[in-house]
Amino acid sequence: MKVYAHKVTITLRDGTTHIVDVPDGEAILEPALAAGLDIPHDCKMGVCMTCPAKLNSGSVDLGTGMLSDDVTDMGFTLLCVAMPLEDCNVTVVDDDDLLEVQLHG
């Protein structure tokens, strides 16, 4: 059976939690922005790394994102390129937190 959307639970930096339906084959960021969520972003191509999140459950396809395997293995993702493969739970994190992990592991 074809799944047409995945439910993605997003916890923002202010601690509020929202559920967004993300159409199959789409990244999380655009539907979240369309739902009115305030998520920092810039390039929307997985390069600038201003939309990081921690993947708490579920799985995503990162497509063309610029995160290294060791960083994604720690559960980090970029919302602009993260396409859910199933229902997911993510927490938006500060891009400085991601930078710290990238620099110091």
mmCIF file of N, CA and C in Angstrom:
data_model
loop_
_atom_site.group_PDB
_atom_site.id
_atom_site.type_symbol
_atom_site.label_atom_id
_atom_site.label_comp_id
_atom_site.label_asym_id
_atom_site.label_seq_id
_atom_site.Cartn_x
_atom_site.Cartn_y
_atom_site.Cartn_z
ATOM 1 N N MET A 1 0.843 -1.184 0.000
ATOM 2 C CA MET A 1 0.000 0.000 0.000
ATOM 3 C C MET A 1 0.886 1.245 0.000
ATOM 4 N N LYS A 2 0.601 2.171 -0.858
ATOM 5 C CA LYS A 2 1.365 3.418 -0.993
ATOM 6 C C LYS A 2 1.016 4.367 0.145
ATOM 7 N N VAL A 3 2.049 4.900 0.785
ATOM 8 C CA VAL A 3 1.857 5.908 1.825
ATOM 9 C C VAL A 3 1.964 7.273 1.157
ATOM 10 N N TYR A 4 1.006 8.137 1.408
ATOM 11 C CA TYR A 4 1.002 9.448 0.764
ATOM 12 C C TYR A 4 1.580 10.553 1.638
ATOM 13 N N ALA A 5 1.664 10.310 2.942
ATOM 14 C CA ALA A 5 2.244 11.304 3.850
ATOM 15 C C ALA A 5 2.711 10.606 5.117
ATOM 16 N N HIS A 6 3.717 11.201 5.721
ATOM 17 C CA HIS A 6 4.226 10.702 6.996
ATOM 18 C C HIS A 6 3.958 11.768 8.047
ATOM 19 N N LYS A 7 3.596 11.327 9.237
ATOM 20 C CA LYS A 7 3.400 12.252 10.350
ATOM 21 C C LYS A 7 4.762 12.497 11.001
ATOM 22 N N VAL A 8 5.143 13.764 11.045
ATOM 23 C CA VAL A 8 6.420 14.133 11.648
ATOM 24 C C VAL A 8 6.130 15.023 12.853
ATOM 25 N N THR A 9 6.540 14.554 14.013
ATOM 26 C CA THR A 9 6.406 15.332 15.241
ATOM 27 C C THR A 9 7.664 16.179 15.372
ATOM 28 N N ILE A 10 7.462 17.491 15.434
ATOM 29 C CA ILE A 10 8.577 18.438 15.475
ATOM 30 C C ILE A 10 8.532 19.206 16.789
ATOM 31 N N THR A 11 9.628 19.118 17.547
ATOM 32 C CA THR A 11 9.759 19.930 18.761
ATOM 33 C C THR A 11 10.665 21.103 18.414
ATOM 34 N N LEU A 12 10.121 22.295 18.563
ATOM 35 C CA LEU A 12 10.881 23.510 18.257
ATOM 36 C C LEU A 12 11.803 23.870 19.415
ATOM 37 N N ARG A 13 12.671 24.836 19.190
ATOM 38 C CA ARG A 13 13.621 25.255 20.229
ATOM 39 C C ARG A 13 12.934 25.820 21.461
ATOM 40 N N ASP A 14 11.702 26.348 21.293
ATOM 41 C CA ASP A 14 10.985 26.884 22.460
ATOM 42 C C ASP A 14 10.271 25.790 23.256
ATOM 43 N N GLY A 15 10.422 24.527 22.811
ATOM 44 C CA GLY A 15 9.835 23.401 23.533
ATOM 45 C C GLY A 15 8.448 22.999 23.063
ATOM 46 N N THR A 16 7.832 23.784 22.179
ATOM 47 C CA THR A 16 6.506 23.421 21.684
ATOM 48 C C THR A 16 6.630 22.287 20.675
ATOM 49 N N THR A 17 5.598 21.445 20.651
ATOM 50 C CA THR A 17 5.594 20.286 19.776
ATOM 51 C C THR A 17 4.445 20.399 18.789
ATOM 52 N N HIS A 18 4.720 20.055 17.543
ATOM 53 C CA HIS A 18 3.735 20.146 16.469
ATOM 54 C C HIS A 18 3.822 18.884 15.616
ATOM 55 N N ILE A 19 2.696 18.476 15.063
ATOM 56 C CA ILE A 19 2.679 17.344 14.136
ATOM 57 C C ILE A 19 2.357 17.874 12.750
ATOM 58 N N VAL A 20 3.214 17.516 11.792
ATOM 59 C CA VAL A 20 3.074 17.987 10.419
ATOM 60 C C VAL A 20 2.997 16.769 9.497
ATOM 61 N N ASP A 21 2.053 16.789 8.559
ATOM 62 C CA ASP A 21 1.987 15.758 7.528
ATOM 63 C C ASP A 21 2.955 16.133 6.419
ATOM 64 N N VAL A 22 3.923 15.259 6.176
ATOM 65 C CA VAL A 22 4.916 15.496 5.133
ATOM 66 C C VAL A 22 4.647 14.523 3.989
ATOM 67 N N PRO A 23 4.275 15.042 2.815
ATOM 68 C CA PRO A 23 3.998 14.168 1.671
ATOM 69 C C PRO A 23 5.196 13.283 1.335
ATOM 70 N N ASP A 24 4.910 12.066 0.918
ATOM 71 C CA ASP A 24 5.947 11.130 0.534
ATOM 72 C C ASP A 24 6.835 11.757 -0.536
ATOM 73 N N GLY A 25 8.154 11.662 -0.345
ATOM 74 C CA GLY A 25 9.091 12.211 -1.313
ATOM 75 C C GLY A 25 9.445 13.661 -1.101
ATOM 76 N N GLU A 26 8.865 14.312 -0.086
ATOM 77 C CA GLU A 26 9.193 15.709 0.213
ATOM 78 C C GLU A 26 10.021 15.793 1.488
ATOM 79 N N ALA A 27 10.848 16.826 1.570
ATOM 80 C CA ALA A 27 11.620 17.079 2.780
ATOM 81 C C ALA A 27 10.724 17.722 3.839
ATOM 82 N N ILE A 28 11.130 17.655 5.066
ATOM 83 C CA ILE A 28 10.326 18.106 6.210
ATOM 84 C C ILE A 28 10.147 19.620 6.244
ATOM 85 N N LEU A 29 11.161 20.380 5.853
ATOM 86 C CA LEU A 29 11.148 21.827 6.062
ATOM 87 C C LEU A 29 9.963 22.532 5.413
ATOM 88 N N GLU A 30 9.723 22.322 4.134
ATOM 89 C CA GLU A 30 8.668 23.076 3.432
ATOM 90 C C GLU A 30 7.277 22.867 4.042
ATOM 91 N N PRO A 31 6.839 21.636 4.293
ATOM 92 C CA PRO A 31 5.529 21.461 4.929
ATOM 93 C C PRO A 31 5.478 22.078 6.336
ATOM 94 N N ALA A 32 6.608 22.043 7.047
ATOM 95 C CA ALA A 32 6.646 22.648 8.383
ATOM 96 C C ALA A 32 6.487 24.162 8.293
ATOM 97 N N LEU A 33 7.173 24.781 7.351
ATOM 98 C CA LEU A 33 7.037 26.230 7.159
ATOM 99 C C LEU A 33 5.620 26.579 6.719
ATOM 100 N N ALA A 34 5.044 25.761 5.826
ATOM 101 C CA ALA A 34 3.672 26.000 5.363
ATOM 102 C C ALA A 34 2.669 25.896 6.503
ATOM 103 N N ALA A 35 3.009 25.087 7.523
ATOM 104 C CA ALA A 35 2.148 24.944 8.696
ATOM 105 C C ALA A 35 2.351 26.088 9.688
ATOM 106 N N GLY A 36 3.258 27.018 9.357
ATOM 107 C CA GLY A 36 3.470 28.182 10.213
ATOM 108 C C GLY A 36 4.537 28.019 11.277
ATOM 109 N N LEU A 37 5.320 26.943 11.205
ATOM 110 C CA LEU A 37 6.361 26.742 12.217
ATOM 111 C C LEU A 37 7.552 27.646 11.936
ATOM 112 N N ASP A 38 8.126 28.164 13.008
ATOM 113 C CA ASP A 38 9.272 29.064 12.908
ATOM 114 C C ASP A 38 10.550 28.236 13.010
ATOM 115 N N ILE A 39 11.062 27.826 11.865
ATOM 116 C CA ILE A 39 12.273 27.013 11.810
ATOM 117 C C ILE A 39 13.333 27.790 11.042
ATOM 118 N N PRO A 40 14.487 28.042 11.680
ATOM 119 C CA PRO A 40 15.557 28.751 10.976
ATOM 120 C C PRO A 40 15.971 27.983 9.732
ATOM 121 N N HIS A 41 16.216 28.696 8.634
ATOM 122 C CA HIS A 41 16.630 28.070 7.389
ATOM 123 C C HIS A 41 17.229 29.145 6.490
ATOM 124 N N ASP A 42 17.915 28.692 5.451
ATOM 125 C CA ASP A 42 18.474 29.647 4.498
ATOM 126 C C ASP A 42 18.468 29.052 3.096
ATOM 127 N N CYS A 43 19.441 28.212 2.770
ATOM 128 C CA CYS A 43 19.621 27.792 1.376
ATOM 129 C C CYS A 43 18.600 26.767 0.886
ATOM 130 N N LYS A 44 18.054 25.970 1.776
ATOM 131 C CA LYS A 44 17.091 24.902 1.454
ATOM 132 C C LYS A 44 17.675 23.842 0.529
ATOM 133 N N MET A 45 19.002 23.674 0.571
ATOM 134 C CA MET A 45 19.664 22.680 -0.274
ATOM 135 C C MET A 45 20.587 21.749 0.518
ATOM 136 N N GLY A 46 20.612 21.878 1.845
ATOM 137 C CA GLY A 46 21.474 21.016 2.645
ATOM 138 C C GLY A 46 22.916 21.450 2.710
ATOM 139 N N VAL A 47 23.173 22.711 2.355
ATOM 140 C CA VAL A 47 24.547 23.197 2.312
ATOM 141 C C VAL A 47 24.866 24.127 3.481
ATOM 142 N N CYS A 48 23.988 25.074 3.789
ATOM 143 C CA CYS A 48 24.294 26.107 4.793
ATOM 144 C C CYS A 48 24.188 25.584 6.225
ATOM 145 N N MET A 49 23.441 24.514 6.425
ATOM 146 C CA MET A 49 23.295 23.832 7.721
ATOM 147 C C MET A 49 22.635 24.695 8.783
ATOM 148 N N THR A 50 21.696 25.558 8.389
ATOM 149 C CA THR A 50 20.997 26.384 9.371
ATOM 150 C C THR A 50 19.673 25.762 9.838
ATOM 151 N N CYS A 51 19.335 24.561 9.346
ATOM 152 C CA CYS A 51 18.071 23.917 9.749
ATOM 153 C C CYS A 51 18.305 22.540 10.371
ATOM 154 N N PRO A 52 19.276 22.420 11.292
ATOM 155 C CA PRO A 52 19.564 21.103 11.844
ATOM 156 C C PRO A 52 18.508 20.649 12.844
ATOM 157 N N ALA A 53 18.402 19.341 12.948
ATOM 158 C CA ALA A 53 17.506 18.736 13.929
ATOM 159 C C ALA A 53 18.111 17.414 14.368
ATOM 160 N N LYS A 54 17.647 16.955 15.501
ATOM 161 C CA LYS A 54 18.031 15.643 16.021
ATOM 162 C C LYS A 54 16.884 14.699 15.705
ATOM 163 N N LEU A 55 17.185 13.610 15.032
ATOM 164 C CA LEU A 55 16.192 12.598 14.698
ATOM 165 C C LEU A 55 16.044 11.677 15.900
ATOM 166 N N ASN A 56 14.898 11.788 16.599
ATOM 167 C CA ASN A 56 14.669 11.014 17.815
ATOM 168 C C ASN A 56 14.107 9.627 17.521
ATOM 169 N N SER A 57 13.301 9.524 16.476
ATOM 170 C CA SER A 57 12.761 8.229 16.074
ATOM 171 C C SER A 57 12.354 8.302 14.614
ATOM 172 N N GLY A 58 12.262 7.131 13.994
ATOM 173 C CA GLY A 58 11.936 7.066 12.584
ATOM 174 C C GLY A 58 13.197 7.125 11.749
ATOM 175 N N SER A 59 13.013 7.203 10.443
ATOM 176 C CA SER A 59 14.167 7.278 9.550
ATOM 177 C C SER A 59 13.866 8.233 8.406
ATOM 178 N N VAL A 60 14.942 8.819 7.890
ATOM 179 C CA VAL A 60 14.823 9.778 6.792
ATOM 180 C C VAL A 60 15.877 9.474 5.739
ATOM 181 N N ASP A 61 15.604 9.899 4.523
ATOM 182 C CA ASP A 61 16.578 9.883 3.443
ATOM 183 C C ASP A 61 17.126 11.298 3.364
ATOM 184 N N LEU A 62 18.448 11.448 3.508
ATOM 185 C CA LEU A 62 19.059 12.778 3.509
ATOM 186 C C LEU A 62 19.386 13.297 2.125
ATOM 187 N N GLY A 63 19.188 12.509 1.116
ATOM 188 C CA GLY A 63 19.409 12.995 -0.235
ATOM 189 C C GLY A 63 20.768 13.639 -0.405
ATOM 190 N N THR A 64 20.769 14.917 -0.735
ATOM 191 C CA THR A 64 21.999 15.634 -1.067
ATOM 192 C C THR A 64 22.603 16.413 0.092
ATOM 193 N N GLY A 65 22.158 16.197 1.311
ATOM 194 C CA GLY A 65 22.661 16.957 2.453
ATOM 195 C C GLY A 65 24.155 16.806 2.651
ATOM 196 N N MET A 66 24.763 17.823 3.232
ATOM 197 C CA MET A 66 26.213 17.885 3.401
ATOM 198 C C MET A 66 26.714 17.340 4.736
ATOM 199 N N LEU A 67 25.873 16.660 5.501
ATOM 200 C CA LEU A 67 26.331 16.117 6.780
ATOM 201 C C LEU A 67 27.166 14.869 6.548
ATOM 202 N N SER A 68 28.209 14.739 7.340
ATOM 203 C CA SER A 68 29.055 13.549 7.235
ATOM 204 C C SER A 68 28.350 12.352 7.878
ATOM 205 N N ASP A 69 28.775 11.158 7.511
ATOM 206 C CA ASP A 69 28.159 9.935 8.036
ATOM 207 C C ASP A 69 28.253 9.855 9.554
ATOM 208 N N ASP A 70 29.394 10.274 10.127
ATOM 209 C CA ASP A 70 29.531 10.178 11.576
ATOM 210 C C ASP A 70 28.542 11.103 12.289
ATOM 211 N N VAL A 71 28.224 12.245 11.692
ATOM 212 C CA VAL A 71 27.260 13.174 12.291
ATOM 213 C C VAL A 71 25.835 12.621 12.156
ATOM 214 N N THR A 72 25.508 12.072 10.996
ATOM 215 C CA THR A 72 24.172 11.481 10.837
ATOM 216 C C THR A 72 24.022 10.241 11.713
ATOM 217 N N ASP A 73 25.120 9.509 11.924
ATOM 218 C CA ASP A 73 25.071 8.347 12.819
ATOM 219 C C ASP A 73 24.750 8.754 14.249
ATOM 220 N N MET A 74 25.042 10.012 14.606
ATOM 221 C CA MET A 74 24.707 10.524 15.941
ATOM 222 C C MET A 74 23.273 11.038 15.991
ATOM 223 N N GLY A 75 22.554 10.942 14.878
ATOM 224 C CA GLY A 75 21.142 11.303 14.859
ATOM 225 C C GLY A 75 20.830 12.683 14.334
ATOM 226 N N PHE A 76 21.821 13.387 13.804
ATOM 227 C CA PHE A 76 21.552 14.722 13.278
ATOM 228 C C PHE A 76 21.053 14.637 11.837
ATOM 229 N N THR A 77 20.222 15.598 11.465
ATOM 230 C CA THR A 77 19.699 15.681 10.117
ATOM 231 C C THR A 77 19.504 17.146 9.759
ATOM 232 N N LEU A 78 19.283 17.421 8.504
ATOM 233 C CA LEU A 78 18.954 18.769 8.032
ATOM 234 C C LEU A 78 17.528 18.722 7.502
ATOM 235 N N LEU A 79 16.658 19.540 8.061
ATOM 236 C CA LEU A 79 15.237 19.465 7.729
ATOM 237 C C LEU A 79 14.936 19.796 6.275
ATOM 238 N N CYS A 80 15.807 20.573 5.621
ATOM 239 C CA CYS A 80 15.543 20.961 4.227
ATOM 240 C C CYS A 80 15.731 19.816 3.248
ATOM 241 N N VAL A 81 16.477 18.786 3.626
ATOM 242 C CA VAL A 81 16.707 17.654 2.732
ATOM 243 C C VAL A 81 16.229 16.325 3.306
ATOM 244 N N ALA A 82 15.803 16.318 4.563
ATOM 245 C CA ALA A 82 15.385 15.078 5.226
ATOM 246 C C ALA A 82 13.985 14.679 4.770
ATOM 247 N N MET A 83 13.921 13.607 3.967
ATOM 248 C CA MET A 83 12.637 13.088 3.493
ATOM 249 C C MET A 83 12.268 11.879 4.339
ATOM 250 N N PRO A 84 11.173 11.973 5.096
ATOM 251 C CA PRO A 84 10.791 10.853 5.963
ATOM 252 C C PRO A 84 10.511 9.582 5.171
ATOM 253 N N LEU A 85 11.001 8.475 5.703
ATOM 254 C CA LEU A 85 10.708 7.164 5.135
ATOM 255 C C LEU A 85 9.604 6.474 5.926
ATOM 256 N N GLU A 86 9.271 7.065 7.074
ATOM 257 C CA GLU A 86 8.219 6.583 7.962
ATOM 258 C C GLU A 86 7.867 7.737 8.897
ATOM 259 N N ASP A 87 6.893 7.550 9.779
ATOM 260 C CA ASP A 87 6.591 8.584 10.761
ATOM 261 C C ASP A 87 7.849 8.840 11.592
ATOM 262 N N CYS A 88 8.096 10.104 11.912
ATOM 263 C CA CYS A 88 9.337 10.493 12.590
ATOM 264 C C CYS A 88 9.063 11.462 13.724
ATOM 265 N N ASN A 89 10.065 11.585 14.581
ATOM 266 C CA ASN A 89 10.055 12.568 15.656
ATOM 267 C C ASN A 89 11.402 13.276 15.609
ATOM 268 N N VAL A 90 11.381 14.613 15.470
ATOM 269 C CA VAL A 90 12.616 15.383 15.402
ATOM 270 C C VAL A 90 12.559 16.551 16.382
ATOM 271 N N THR A 91 13.732 16.971 16.820
ATOM 272 C CA THR A 91 13.865 18.152 17.666
ATOM 273 C C THR A 91 14.785 19.138 16.964
ATOM 274 N N VAL A 92 14.293 20.343 16.719
ATOM 275 C CA VAL A 92 15.112 21.377 16.091
ATOM 276 C C VAL A 92 16.211 21.776 17.075
ATOM 277 N N VAL A 93 17.448 21.819 16.583
ATOM 278 C CA VAL A 93 18.580 22.204 17.430
ATOM 279 C C VAL A 93 19.242 23.443 16.848
ATOM 280 N N ASP A 94 20.019 24.098 17.661
ATOM 281 C CA ASP A 94 20.747 25.290 17.227
ATOM 282 C C ASP A 94 21.865 24.883 16.276
ATOM 283 N N ASP A 95 22.101 25.668 15.251
ATOM 284 C CA ASP A 95 23.164 25.313 14.304
ATOM 285 C C ASP A 95 24.540 25.321 14.965
ATOM 286 N N ASP A 96 24.709 26.072 16.069
ATOM 287 C CA ASP A 96 25.968 26.033 16.819
ATOM 288 C C ASP A 96 26.190 24.660 17.449
ATOM 289 N N ASP A 97 25.095 23.997 17.879
ATOM 290 C CA ASP A 97 25.219 22.647 18.445
ATOM 291 C C ASP A 97 25.724 21.675 17.382
ATOM 292 N N LEU A 98 25.195 21.804 16.178
ATOM 293 C CA LEU A 98 25.643 20.951 15.076
ATOM 294 C C LEU A 98 27.098 21.245 14.733
ATOM 295 N N LEU A 99 27.475 22.511 14.695
ATOM 296 C CA LEU A 99 28.852 22.887 14.397
ATOM 297 C C LEU A 99 29.807 22.295 15.424
ATOM 298 N N GLU A 100 29.437 22.335 16.683
ATOM 299 C CA GLU A 100 30.267 21.783 17.754
ATOM 300 C C GLU A 100 30.500 20.280 17.536
ATOM 301 N N VAL A 101 29.440 19.575 17.176
ATOM 302 C CA VAL A 101 29.558 18.140 16.929
ATOM 303 C C VAL A 101 30.455 17.872 15.724
ATOM 304 N N GLN A 102 30.298 18.674 14.687
ATOM 305 C CA GLN A 102 31.102 18.483 13.472
ATOM 306 C C GLN A 102 32.593 18.740 13.737
ATOM 307 N N LEU A 103 32.875 19.731 14.579
ATOM 308 C CA LEU A 103 34.261 20.091 14.844
ATOM 309 C C LEU A 103 34.932 19.185 15.872
ATOM 310 N N HIS A 104 34.167 18.762 16.881
ATOM 311 C CA HIS A 104 34.770 18.059 18.003
ATOM 312 C C HIS A 104 34.229 16.652 18.247
ATOM 313 N N GLY A 105 33.225 16.257 17.469
ATOM 314 C CA GLY A 105 32.675 14.912 17.605
ATOM 315 C C GLY A 105 32.005 14.607 18.843
#
